[in-house]
mmCIF file of C-alpha atoms in Angstrom:
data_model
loop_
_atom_site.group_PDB
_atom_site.id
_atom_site.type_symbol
_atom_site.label_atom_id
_atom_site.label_comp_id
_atom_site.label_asym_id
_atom_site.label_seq_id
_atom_site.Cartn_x
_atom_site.Cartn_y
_atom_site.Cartn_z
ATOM 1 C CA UNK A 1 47.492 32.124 17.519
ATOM 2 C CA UNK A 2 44.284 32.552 19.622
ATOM 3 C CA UNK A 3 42.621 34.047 16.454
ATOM 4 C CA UNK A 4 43.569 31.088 14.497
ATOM 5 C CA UNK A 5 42.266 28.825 17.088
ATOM 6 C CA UNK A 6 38.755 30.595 17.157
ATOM 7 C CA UNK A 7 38.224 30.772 13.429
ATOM 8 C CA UNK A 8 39.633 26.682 13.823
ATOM 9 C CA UNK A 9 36.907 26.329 16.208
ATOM 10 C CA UNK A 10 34.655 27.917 13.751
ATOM 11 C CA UNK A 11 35.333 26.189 11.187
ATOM 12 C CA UNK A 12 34.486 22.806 13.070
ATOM 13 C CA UNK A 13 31.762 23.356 14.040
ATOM 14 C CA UNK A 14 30.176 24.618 10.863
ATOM 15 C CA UNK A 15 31.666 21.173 9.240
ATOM 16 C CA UNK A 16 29.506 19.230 11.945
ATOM 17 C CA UNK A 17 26.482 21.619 11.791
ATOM 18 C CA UNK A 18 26.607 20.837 8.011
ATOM 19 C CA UNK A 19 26.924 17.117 8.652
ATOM 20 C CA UNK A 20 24.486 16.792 10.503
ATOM 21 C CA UNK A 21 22.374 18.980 8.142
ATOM 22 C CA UNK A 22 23.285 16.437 5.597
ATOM 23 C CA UNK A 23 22.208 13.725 7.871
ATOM 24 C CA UNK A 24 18.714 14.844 8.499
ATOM 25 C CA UNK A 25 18.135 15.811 5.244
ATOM 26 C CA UNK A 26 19.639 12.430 3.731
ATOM 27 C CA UNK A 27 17.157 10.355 6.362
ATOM 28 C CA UNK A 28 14.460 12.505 5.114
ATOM 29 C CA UNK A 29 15.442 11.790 1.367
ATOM 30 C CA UNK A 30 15.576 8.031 2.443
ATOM 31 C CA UNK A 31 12.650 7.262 3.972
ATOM 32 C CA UNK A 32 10.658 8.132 1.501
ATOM 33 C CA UNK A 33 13.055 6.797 -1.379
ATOM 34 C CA UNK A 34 12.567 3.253 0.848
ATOM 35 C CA UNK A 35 8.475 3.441 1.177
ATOM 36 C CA UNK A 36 8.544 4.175 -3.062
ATOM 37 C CA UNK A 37 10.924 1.035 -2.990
ATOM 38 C CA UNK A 38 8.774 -1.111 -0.869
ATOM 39 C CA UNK A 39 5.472 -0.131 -2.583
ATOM 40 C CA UNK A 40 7.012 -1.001 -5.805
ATOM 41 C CA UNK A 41 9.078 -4.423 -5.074
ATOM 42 C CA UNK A 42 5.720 -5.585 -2.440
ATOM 43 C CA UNK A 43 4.171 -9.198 -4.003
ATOM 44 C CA UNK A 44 6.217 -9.269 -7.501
ATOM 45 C CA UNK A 45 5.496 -5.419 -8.182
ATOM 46 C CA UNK A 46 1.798 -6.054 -8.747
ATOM 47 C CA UNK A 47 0.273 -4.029 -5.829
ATOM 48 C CA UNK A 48 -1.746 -1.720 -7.814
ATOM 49 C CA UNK A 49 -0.259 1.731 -6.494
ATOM 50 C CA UNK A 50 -3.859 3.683 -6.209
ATOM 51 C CA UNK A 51 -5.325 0.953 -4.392
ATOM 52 C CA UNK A 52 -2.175 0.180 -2.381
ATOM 53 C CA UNK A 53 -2.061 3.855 -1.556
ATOM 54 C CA UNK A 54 -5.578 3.780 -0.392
ATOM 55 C CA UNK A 55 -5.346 1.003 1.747
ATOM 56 C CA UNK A 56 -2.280 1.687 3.511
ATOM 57 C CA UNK A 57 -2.126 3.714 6.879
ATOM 58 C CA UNK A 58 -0.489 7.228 7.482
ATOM 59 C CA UNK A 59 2.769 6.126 8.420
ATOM 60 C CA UNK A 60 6.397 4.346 6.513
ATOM 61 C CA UNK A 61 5.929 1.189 5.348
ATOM 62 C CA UNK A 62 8.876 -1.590 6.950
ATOM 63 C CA UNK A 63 9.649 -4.833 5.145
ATOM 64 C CA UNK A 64 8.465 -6.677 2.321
ATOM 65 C CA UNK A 65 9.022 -10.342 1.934
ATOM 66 C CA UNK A 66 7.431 -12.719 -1.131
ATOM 67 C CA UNK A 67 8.094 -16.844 -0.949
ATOM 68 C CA UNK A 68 7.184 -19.048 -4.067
ATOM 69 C CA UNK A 69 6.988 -22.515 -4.196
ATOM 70 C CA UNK A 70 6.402 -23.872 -7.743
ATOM 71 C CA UNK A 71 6.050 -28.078 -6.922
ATOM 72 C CA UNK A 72 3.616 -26.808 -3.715
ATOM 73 C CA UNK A 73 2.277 -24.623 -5.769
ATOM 74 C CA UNK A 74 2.492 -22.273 -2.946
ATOM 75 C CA UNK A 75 2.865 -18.184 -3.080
ATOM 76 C CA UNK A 76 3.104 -15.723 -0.142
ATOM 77 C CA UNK A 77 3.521 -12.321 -0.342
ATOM 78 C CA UNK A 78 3.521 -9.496 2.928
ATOM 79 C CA UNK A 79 4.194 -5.420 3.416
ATOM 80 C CA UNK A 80 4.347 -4.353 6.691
ATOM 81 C CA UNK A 81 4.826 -0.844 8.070
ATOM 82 C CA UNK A 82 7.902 -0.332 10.022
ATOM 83 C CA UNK A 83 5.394 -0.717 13.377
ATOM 84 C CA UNK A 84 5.576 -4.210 12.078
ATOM 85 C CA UNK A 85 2.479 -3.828 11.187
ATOM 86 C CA UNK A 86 0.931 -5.355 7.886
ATOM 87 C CA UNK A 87 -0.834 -3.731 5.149
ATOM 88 C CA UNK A 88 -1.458 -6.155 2.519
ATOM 89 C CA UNK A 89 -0.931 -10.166 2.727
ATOM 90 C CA UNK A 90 -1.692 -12.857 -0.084
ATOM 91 C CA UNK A 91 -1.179 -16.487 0.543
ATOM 92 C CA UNK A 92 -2.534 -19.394 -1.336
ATOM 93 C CA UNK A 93 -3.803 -23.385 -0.656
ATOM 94 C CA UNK A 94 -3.651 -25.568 -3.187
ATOM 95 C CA UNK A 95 -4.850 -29.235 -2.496
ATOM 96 C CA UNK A 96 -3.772 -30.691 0.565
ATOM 97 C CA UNK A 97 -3.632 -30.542 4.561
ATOM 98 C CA UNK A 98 -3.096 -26.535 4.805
ATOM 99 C CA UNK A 99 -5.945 -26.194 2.596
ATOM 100 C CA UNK A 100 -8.111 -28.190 4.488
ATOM 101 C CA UNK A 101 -6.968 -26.434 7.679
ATOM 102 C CA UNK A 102 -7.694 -23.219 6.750
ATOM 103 C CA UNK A 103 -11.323 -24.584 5.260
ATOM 104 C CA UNK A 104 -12.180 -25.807 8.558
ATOM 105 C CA UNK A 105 -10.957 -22.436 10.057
ATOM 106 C CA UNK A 106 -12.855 -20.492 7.613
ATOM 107 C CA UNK A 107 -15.787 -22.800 8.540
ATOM 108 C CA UNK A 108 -15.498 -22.566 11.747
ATOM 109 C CA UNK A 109 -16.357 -18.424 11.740
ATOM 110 C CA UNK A 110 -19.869 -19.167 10.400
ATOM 111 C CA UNK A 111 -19.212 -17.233 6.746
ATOM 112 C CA UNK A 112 -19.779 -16.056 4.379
ATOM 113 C CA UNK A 113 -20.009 -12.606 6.465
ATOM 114 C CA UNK A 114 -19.955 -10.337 3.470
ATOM 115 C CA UNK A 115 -20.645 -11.712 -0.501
ATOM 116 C CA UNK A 116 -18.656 -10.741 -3.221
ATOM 117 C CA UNK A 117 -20.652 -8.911 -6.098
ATOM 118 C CA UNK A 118 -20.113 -9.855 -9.963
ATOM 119 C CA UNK A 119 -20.377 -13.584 -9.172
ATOM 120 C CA UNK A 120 -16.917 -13.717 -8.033
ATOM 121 C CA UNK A 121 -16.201 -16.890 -6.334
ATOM 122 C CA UNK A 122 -15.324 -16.039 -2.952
ATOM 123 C CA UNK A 123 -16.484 -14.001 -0.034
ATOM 124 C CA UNK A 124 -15.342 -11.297 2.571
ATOM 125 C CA UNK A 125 -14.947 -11.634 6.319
ATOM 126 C CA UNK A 126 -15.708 -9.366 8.929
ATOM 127 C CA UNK A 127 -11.223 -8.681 9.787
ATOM 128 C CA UNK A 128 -10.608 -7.198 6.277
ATOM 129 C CA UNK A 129 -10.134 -10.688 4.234
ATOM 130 C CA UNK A 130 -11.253 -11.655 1.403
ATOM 131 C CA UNK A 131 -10.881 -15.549 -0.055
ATOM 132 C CA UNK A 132 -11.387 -16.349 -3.588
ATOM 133 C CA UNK A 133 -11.351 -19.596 -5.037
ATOM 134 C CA UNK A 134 -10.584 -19.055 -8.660
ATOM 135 C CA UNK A 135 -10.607 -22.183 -11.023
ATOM 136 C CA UNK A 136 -7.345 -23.894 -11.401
ATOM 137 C CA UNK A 137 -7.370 -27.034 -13.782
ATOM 138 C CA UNK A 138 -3.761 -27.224 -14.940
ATOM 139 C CA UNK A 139 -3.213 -27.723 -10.981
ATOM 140 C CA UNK A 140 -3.445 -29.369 -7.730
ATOM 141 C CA UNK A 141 -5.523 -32.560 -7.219
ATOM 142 C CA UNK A 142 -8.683 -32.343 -7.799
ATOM 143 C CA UNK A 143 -11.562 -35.128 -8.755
ATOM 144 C CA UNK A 144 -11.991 -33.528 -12.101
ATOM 145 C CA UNK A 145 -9.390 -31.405 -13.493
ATOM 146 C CA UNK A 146 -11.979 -29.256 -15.103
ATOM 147 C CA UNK A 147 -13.325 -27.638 -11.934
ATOM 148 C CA UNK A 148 -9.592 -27.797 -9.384
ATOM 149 C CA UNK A 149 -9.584 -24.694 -7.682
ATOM 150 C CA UNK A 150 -7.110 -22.869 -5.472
ATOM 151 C CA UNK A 151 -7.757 -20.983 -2.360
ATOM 152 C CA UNK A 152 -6.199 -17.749 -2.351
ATOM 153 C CA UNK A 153 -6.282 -15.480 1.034
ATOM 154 C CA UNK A 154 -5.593 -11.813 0.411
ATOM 155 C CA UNK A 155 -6.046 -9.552 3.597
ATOM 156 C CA UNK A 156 -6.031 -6.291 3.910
ATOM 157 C CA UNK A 157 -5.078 -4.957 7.814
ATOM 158 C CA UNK A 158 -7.067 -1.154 7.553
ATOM 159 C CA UNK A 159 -10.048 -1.252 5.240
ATOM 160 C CA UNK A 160 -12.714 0.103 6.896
ATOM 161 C CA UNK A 161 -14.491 3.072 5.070
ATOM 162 C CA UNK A 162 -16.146 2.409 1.639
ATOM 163 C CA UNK A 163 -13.428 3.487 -0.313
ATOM 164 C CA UNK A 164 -10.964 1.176 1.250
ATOM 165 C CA UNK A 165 -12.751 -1.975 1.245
ATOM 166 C CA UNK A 166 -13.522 -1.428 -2.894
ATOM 167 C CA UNK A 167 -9.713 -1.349 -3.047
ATOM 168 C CA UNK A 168 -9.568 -4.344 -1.107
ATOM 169 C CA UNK A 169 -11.344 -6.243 -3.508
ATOM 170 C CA UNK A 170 -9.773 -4.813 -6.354
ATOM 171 C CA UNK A 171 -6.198 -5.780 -4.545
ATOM 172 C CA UNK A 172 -7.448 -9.494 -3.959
ATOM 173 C CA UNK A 173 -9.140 -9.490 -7.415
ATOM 174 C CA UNK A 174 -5.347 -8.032 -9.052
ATOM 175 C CA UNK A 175 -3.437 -10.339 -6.982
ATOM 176 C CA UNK A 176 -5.515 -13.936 -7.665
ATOM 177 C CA UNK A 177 -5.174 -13.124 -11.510
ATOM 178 C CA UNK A 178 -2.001 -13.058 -11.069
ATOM 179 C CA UNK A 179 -0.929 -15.982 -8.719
ATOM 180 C CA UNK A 180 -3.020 -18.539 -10.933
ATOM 181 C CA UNK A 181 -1.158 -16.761 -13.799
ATOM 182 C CA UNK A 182 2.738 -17.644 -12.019
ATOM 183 C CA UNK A 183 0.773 -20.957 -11.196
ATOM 184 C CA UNK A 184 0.108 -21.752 -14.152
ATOM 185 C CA UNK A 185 -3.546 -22.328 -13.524
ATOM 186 C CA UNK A 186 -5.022 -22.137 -17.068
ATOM 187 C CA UNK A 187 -8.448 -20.541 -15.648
ATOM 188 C CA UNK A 188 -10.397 -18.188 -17.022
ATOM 189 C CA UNK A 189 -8.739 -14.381 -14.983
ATOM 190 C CA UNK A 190 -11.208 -12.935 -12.721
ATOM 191 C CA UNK A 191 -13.255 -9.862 -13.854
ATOM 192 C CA UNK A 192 -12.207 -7.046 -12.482
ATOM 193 C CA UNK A 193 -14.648 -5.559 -10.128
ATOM 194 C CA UNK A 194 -16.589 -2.182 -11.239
ATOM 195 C CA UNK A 195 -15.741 1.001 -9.758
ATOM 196 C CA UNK A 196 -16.860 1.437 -6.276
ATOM 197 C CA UNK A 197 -18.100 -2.236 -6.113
ATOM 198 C CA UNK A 198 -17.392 -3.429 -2.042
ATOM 199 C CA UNK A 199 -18.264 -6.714 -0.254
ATOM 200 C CA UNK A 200 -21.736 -7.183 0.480
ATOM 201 C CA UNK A 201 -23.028 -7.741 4.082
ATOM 202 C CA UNK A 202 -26.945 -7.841 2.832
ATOM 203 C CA UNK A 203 -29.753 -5.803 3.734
ATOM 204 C CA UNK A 204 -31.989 -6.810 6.960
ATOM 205 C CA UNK A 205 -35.464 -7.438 5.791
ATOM 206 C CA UNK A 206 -38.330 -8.112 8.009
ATOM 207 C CA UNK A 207 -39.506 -11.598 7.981
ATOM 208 C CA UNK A 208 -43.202 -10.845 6.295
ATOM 209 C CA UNK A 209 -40.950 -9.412 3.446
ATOM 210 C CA UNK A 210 -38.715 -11.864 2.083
ATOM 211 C CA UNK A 211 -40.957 -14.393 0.332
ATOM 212 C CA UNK A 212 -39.898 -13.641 -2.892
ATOM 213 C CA UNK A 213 -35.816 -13.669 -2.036
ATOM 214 C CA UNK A 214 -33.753 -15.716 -1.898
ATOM 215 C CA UNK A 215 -34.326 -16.339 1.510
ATOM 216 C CA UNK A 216 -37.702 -17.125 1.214
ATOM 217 C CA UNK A 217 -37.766 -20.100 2.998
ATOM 218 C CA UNK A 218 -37.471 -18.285 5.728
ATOM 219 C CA UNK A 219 -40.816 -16.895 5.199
ATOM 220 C CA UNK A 220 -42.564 -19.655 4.294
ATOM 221 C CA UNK A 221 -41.778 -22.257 6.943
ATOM 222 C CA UNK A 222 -42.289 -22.591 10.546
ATOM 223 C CA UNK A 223 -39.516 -20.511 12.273
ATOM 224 C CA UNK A 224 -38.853 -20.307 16.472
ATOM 225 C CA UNK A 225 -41.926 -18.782 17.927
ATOM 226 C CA UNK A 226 -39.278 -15.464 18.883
ATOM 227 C CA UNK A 227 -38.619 -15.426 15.322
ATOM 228 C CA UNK A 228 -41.734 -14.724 13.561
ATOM 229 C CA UNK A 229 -41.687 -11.037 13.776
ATOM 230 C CA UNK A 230 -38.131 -11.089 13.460
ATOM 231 C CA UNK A 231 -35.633 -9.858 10.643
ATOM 232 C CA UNK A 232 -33.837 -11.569 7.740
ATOM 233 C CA UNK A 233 -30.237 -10.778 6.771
ATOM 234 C CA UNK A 234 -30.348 -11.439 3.243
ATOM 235 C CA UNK A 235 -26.717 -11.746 1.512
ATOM 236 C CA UNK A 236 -26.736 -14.416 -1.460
ATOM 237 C CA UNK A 237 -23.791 -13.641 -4.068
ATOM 238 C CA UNK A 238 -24.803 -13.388 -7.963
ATOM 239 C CA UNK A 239 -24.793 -17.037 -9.520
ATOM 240 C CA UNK A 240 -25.189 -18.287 -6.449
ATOM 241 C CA UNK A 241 -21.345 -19.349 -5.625
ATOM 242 C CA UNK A 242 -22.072 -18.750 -1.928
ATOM 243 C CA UNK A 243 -25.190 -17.207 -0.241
ATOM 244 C CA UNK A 244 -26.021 -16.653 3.713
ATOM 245 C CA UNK A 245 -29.930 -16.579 5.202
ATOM 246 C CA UNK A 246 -29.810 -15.347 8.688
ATOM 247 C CA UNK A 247 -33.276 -14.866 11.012
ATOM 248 C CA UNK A 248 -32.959 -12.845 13.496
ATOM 249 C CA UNK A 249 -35.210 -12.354 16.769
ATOM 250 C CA UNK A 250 -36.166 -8.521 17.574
ATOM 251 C CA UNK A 251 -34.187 -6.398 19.219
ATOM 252 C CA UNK A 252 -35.563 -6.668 22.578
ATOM 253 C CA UNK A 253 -34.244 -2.694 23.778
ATOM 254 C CA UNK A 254 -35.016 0.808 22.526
ATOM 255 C CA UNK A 255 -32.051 0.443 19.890
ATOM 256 C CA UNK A 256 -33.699 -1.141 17.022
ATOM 257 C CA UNK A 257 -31.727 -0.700 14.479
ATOM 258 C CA UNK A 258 -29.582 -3.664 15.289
ATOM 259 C CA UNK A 259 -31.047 -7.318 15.195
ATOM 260 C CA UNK A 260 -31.357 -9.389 17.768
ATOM 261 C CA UNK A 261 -30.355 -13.243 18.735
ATOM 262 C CA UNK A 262 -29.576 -15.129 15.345
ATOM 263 C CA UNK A 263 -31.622 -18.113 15.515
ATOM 264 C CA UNK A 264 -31.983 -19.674 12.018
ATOM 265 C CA UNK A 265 -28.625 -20.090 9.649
ATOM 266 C CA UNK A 266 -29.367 -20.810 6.103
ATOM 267 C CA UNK A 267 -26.055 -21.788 3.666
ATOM 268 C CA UNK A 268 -25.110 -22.234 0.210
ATOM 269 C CA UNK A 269 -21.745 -23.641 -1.346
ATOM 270 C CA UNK A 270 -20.554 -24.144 -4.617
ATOM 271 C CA UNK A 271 -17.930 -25.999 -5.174
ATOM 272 C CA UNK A 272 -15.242 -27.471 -2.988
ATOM 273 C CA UNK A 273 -16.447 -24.464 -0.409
ATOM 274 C CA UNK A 274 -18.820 -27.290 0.781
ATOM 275 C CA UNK A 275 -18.117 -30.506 -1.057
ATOM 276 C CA UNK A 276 -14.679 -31.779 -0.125
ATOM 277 C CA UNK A 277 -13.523 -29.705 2.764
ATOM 278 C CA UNK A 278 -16.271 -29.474 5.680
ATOM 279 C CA UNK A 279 -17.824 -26.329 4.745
ATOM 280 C CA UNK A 280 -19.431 -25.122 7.573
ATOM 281 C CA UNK A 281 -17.113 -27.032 10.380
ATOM 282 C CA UNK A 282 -19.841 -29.113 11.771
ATOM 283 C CA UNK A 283 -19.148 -32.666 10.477
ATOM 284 C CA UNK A 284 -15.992 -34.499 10.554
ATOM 285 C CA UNK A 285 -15.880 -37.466 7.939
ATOM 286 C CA UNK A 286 -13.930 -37.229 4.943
ATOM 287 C CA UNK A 287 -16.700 -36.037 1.581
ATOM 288 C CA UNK A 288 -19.475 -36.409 4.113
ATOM 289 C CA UNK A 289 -20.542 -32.685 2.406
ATOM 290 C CA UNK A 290 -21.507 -34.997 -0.663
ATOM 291 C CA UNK A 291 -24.111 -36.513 0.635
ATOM 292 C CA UNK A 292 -27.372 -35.589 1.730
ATOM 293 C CA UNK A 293 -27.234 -35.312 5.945
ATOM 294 C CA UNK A 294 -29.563 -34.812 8.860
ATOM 295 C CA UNK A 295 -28.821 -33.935 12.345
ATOM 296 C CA UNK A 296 -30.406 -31.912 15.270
ATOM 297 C CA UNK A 297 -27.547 -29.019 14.434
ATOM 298 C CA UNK A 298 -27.490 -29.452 10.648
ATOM 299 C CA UNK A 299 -29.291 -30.485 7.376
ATOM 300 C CA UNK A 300 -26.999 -30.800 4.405
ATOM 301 C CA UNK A 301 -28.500 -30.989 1.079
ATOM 302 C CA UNK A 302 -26.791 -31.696 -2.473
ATOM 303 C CA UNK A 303 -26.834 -30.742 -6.175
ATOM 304 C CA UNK A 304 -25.128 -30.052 -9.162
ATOM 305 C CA UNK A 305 -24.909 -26.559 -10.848
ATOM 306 C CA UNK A 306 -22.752 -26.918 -13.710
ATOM 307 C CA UNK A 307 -20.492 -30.170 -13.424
ATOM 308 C CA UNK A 308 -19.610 -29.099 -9.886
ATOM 309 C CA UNK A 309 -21.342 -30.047 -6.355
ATOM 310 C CA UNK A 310 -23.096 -27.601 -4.431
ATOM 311 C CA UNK A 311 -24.116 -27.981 -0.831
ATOM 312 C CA UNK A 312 -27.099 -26.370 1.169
ATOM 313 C CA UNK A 313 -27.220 -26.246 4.821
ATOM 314 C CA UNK A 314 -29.710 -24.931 7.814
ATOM 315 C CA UNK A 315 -28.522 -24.863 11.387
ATOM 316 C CA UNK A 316 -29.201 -22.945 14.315
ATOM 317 C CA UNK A 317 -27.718 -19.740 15.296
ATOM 318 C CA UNK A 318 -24.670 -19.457 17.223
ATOM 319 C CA UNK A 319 -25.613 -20.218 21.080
ATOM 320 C CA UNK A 320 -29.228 -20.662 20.393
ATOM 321 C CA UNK A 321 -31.122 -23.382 21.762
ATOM 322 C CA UNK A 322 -34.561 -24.729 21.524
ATOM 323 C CA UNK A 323 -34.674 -25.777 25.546
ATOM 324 C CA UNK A 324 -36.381 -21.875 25.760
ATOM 325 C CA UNK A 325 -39.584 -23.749 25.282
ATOM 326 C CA UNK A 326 -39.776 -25.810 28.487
ATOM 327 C CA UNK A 327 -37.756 -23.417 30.606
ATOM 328 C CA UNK A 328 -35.828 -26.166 31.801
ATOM 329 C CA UNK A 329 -31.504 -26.241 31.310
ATOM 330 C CA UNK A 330 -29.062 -28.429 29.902
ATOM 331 C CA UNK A 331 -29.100 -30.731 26.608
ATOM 332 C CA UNK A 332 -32.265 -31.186 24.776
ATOM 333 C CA UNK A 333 -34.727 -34.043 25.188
ATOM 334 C CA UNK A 334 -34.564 -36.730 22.386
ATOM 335 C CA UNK A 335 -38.222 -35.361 21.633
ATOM 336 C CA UNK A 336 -36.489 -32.246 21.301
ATOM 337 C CA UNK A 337 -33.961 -33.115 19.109
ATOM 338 C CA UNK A 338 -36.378 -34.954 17.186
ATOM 339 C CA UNK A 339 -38.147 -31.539 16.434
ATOM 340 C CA UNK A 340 -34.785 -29.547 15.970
ATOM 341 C CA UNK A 341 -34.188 -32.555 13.091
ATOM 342 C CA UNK A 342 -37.160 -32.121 11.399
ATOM 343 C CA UNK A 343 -37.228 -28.066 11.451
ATOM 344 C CA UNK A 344 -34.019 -27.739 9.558
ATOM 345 C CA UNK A 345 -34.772 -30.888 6.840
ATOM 346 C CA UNK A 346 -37.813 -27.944 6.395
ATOM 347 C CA UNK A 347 -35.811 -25.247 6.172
ATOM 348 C CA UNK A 348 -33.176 -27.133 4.109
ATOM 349 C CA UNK A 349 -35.362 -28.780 1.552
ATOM 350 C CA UNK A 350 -37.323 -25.427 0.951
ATOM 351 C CA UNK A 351 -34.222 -23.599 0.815
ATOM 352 C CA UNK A 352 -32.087 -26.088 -1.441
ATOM 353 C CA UNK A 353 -35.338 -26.243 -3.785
ATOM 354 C CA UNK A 354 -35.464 -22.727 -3.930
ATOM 355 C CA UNK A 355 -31.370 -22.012 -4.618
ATOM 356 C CA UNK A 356 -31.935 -24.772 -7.269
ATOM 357 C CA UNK A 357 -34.460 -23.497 -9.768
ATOM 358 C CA UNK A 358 -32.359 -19.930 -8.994
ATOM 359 C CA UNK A 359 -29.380 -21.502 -10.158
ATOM 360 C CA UNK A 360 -30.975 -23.917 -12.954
ATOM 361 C CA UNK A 361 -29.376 -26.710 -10.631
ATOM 362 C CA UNK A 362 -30.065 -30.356 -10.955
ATOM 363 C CA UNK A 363 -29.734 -33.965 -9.040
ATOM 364 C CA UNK A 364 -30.949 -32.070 -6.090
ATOM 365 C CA UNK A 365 -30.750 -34.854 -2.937
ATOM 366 C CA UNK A 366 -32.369 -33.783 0.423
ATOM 367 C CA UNK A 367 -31.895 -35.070 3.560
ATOM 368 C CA UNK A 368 -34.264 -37.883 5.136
ATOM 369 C CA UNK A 369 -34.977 -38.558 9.083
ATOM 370 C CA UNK A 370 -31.977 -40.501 10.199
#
């Protein structure tokens, strides 16, 4: 009897050693049958794998989710690891309120922080996100049907080397094509990037060296006296969809490989990046970005580059102010502002001139002295 209750015993617990065998090696099998899963299912199954597996961190993916909205003409797509973190988000804006939000959002942040290279229409920002704004004439509301576009946001949590961020903009490239395909956008698809091909934050070029760039102007008109032996960050996209001029005083300690105070902002926008949706977050009235406009903190100019509006602004750089000069604090003199108005209609109208014969532009309209 004793014996039979030992080898019993025995017998148990080998049956729950090899349970729990099973169990560990079933969660093992799981967990990677479940990230294969995810990966595949993630945004319609059109996360292209190699890039997907690029971008992704070292550890299981979570949750996928995916929302269409074919009247809204809405689409949003998320993977997430199961930190909760996520990996790869799309979302889109057709015409309308969130669209404009976001616009003044995106304005707000002083892009475009990084250009997009093959003349895609879009740009990168400095948290892994790139926005394209790919043409979609069989939708949304647009002026002319011919040149409707839809905002798509694709963001990418953990590009940060080289090799990620080129995925990145193949993902956002992949995944545009083919939300204006399930919207039925009737565009021309996006060209794919070419291998290697990242976001562009521009090369800093000393001032005496950018005449012949397109920031120029720059060079050729008077800048902040802190300024003149300053640098330029030069970062204007092929065909001109959006561009970004930056001056830069020098760096004022030993470390001079970084710039110093951004005093000068130069900007170019094609499309409704500038004319319908307050570009650059600075003025408020509804289409105000199609008309020529002059201010102490912004010139606007206007043109036309191939049936659609393209705006050109100049303001100062973020916290800079012109009071330096009298070494007194607090808001500028109306002489001051007077002087702050006519420096940027110079830096605007050489600028906008400039971007125009680049682009083979017409109807250009500067600003005057209000």
């Amino acid at each position: 009897m004793e014996n039979w209750a030992r080898r019993h015993r025995g017998l148990l617990w080998a049956a729950v050693c090899t349970l729990a065998v099973l169990a560990v090696v079933g969660a093992s099998v799981r967990a990677p049958l479940k990230d294969w899963w995810l990966a595949r299912e993630a945004c319609g199954g059109k996360l292209p794998g190699g890039d997907l597996k690029t971008v992704r961190p070292d550890t299981r993916l979570g949750k996928q989710e995916e929302s269409f909205d074919e009247e809204l003409g809405a689409y949003h797509c998320v993977l997430t690891t199961d930190k909760d973190m996520v990996v790869v988000a799309v979302n889109t804006y057709p015409d309308g309120p969130d669209r404009d939000r976001e616009m003044s959002l995106i304005g707000g942040s002083r892009p475009p922080h990084a250009v997009l290279p093959g003349g895609l229409p879009g740009f990168a920002t400095d948290d892994s996100a790139v926005y394209l704004m790919p043409e979609c004439p069989s939708g949304g509301k647009g002026a002319a049907a011919e040149h409707r576009r839809l905002l798509v946001e694709t963001r990418v949590f953990f590009a940060e080397s080289r090799e990620k961020k080129a995925a990145m903009l193949r993902l956002a490239v992949r995944m545009t094509n083919e939300v204006t395909g399930k919207l039925g956008c009737g565009g021309t698809p996006l060209p794919a990037p070419e291998d290697g091909a990242v976001p562009d934050r521009g090369a800093y070029v000393p001032r005496a060296e950018v005449k012949d760039t397109a920031c120029g102007a720059l060079a050729t008109t008077p800048v902040p006296a802190e300024g003149r032996d300053g640098r330029v960050r030069v970062a204007v996209a092929d065909g001109g969809v959006v561009g970004r001029c930056t001056l830069y005083a020098p760096q004022q300690d030993e470390d001079d490989t970084r710039p110093g105070e951004p005093l000068v902002e130069l900007t170019s926008w094609l499309g409704d990046w500038g004319a319908d949706l307050r570009a650059t977050g600075s003025l408020e009235r509804e289409g105000v970005f199609r008309v020529p406009s002059s201010t102490d903190s912004l010139a606007w100019a206007v043109a036309e580059c191939d049936g659609e509006i393209i705006g050109f602004g100049a303001q100062w750089g973020e916290d800079y102010s012109l009071r330096k000069e009298d070494g007194k604090s607090g808001p500028p003199t109306e002489k001051q502002r007077a002087e702050r108005s006519t420096l940027l209609r110079e830096y605007v109208d050489s600028f906008a001139k400039d971007q125009v014969r680049r682009g083979k532009c017409t109807g250009l309209r500067l600003p005057t002295a209000p």
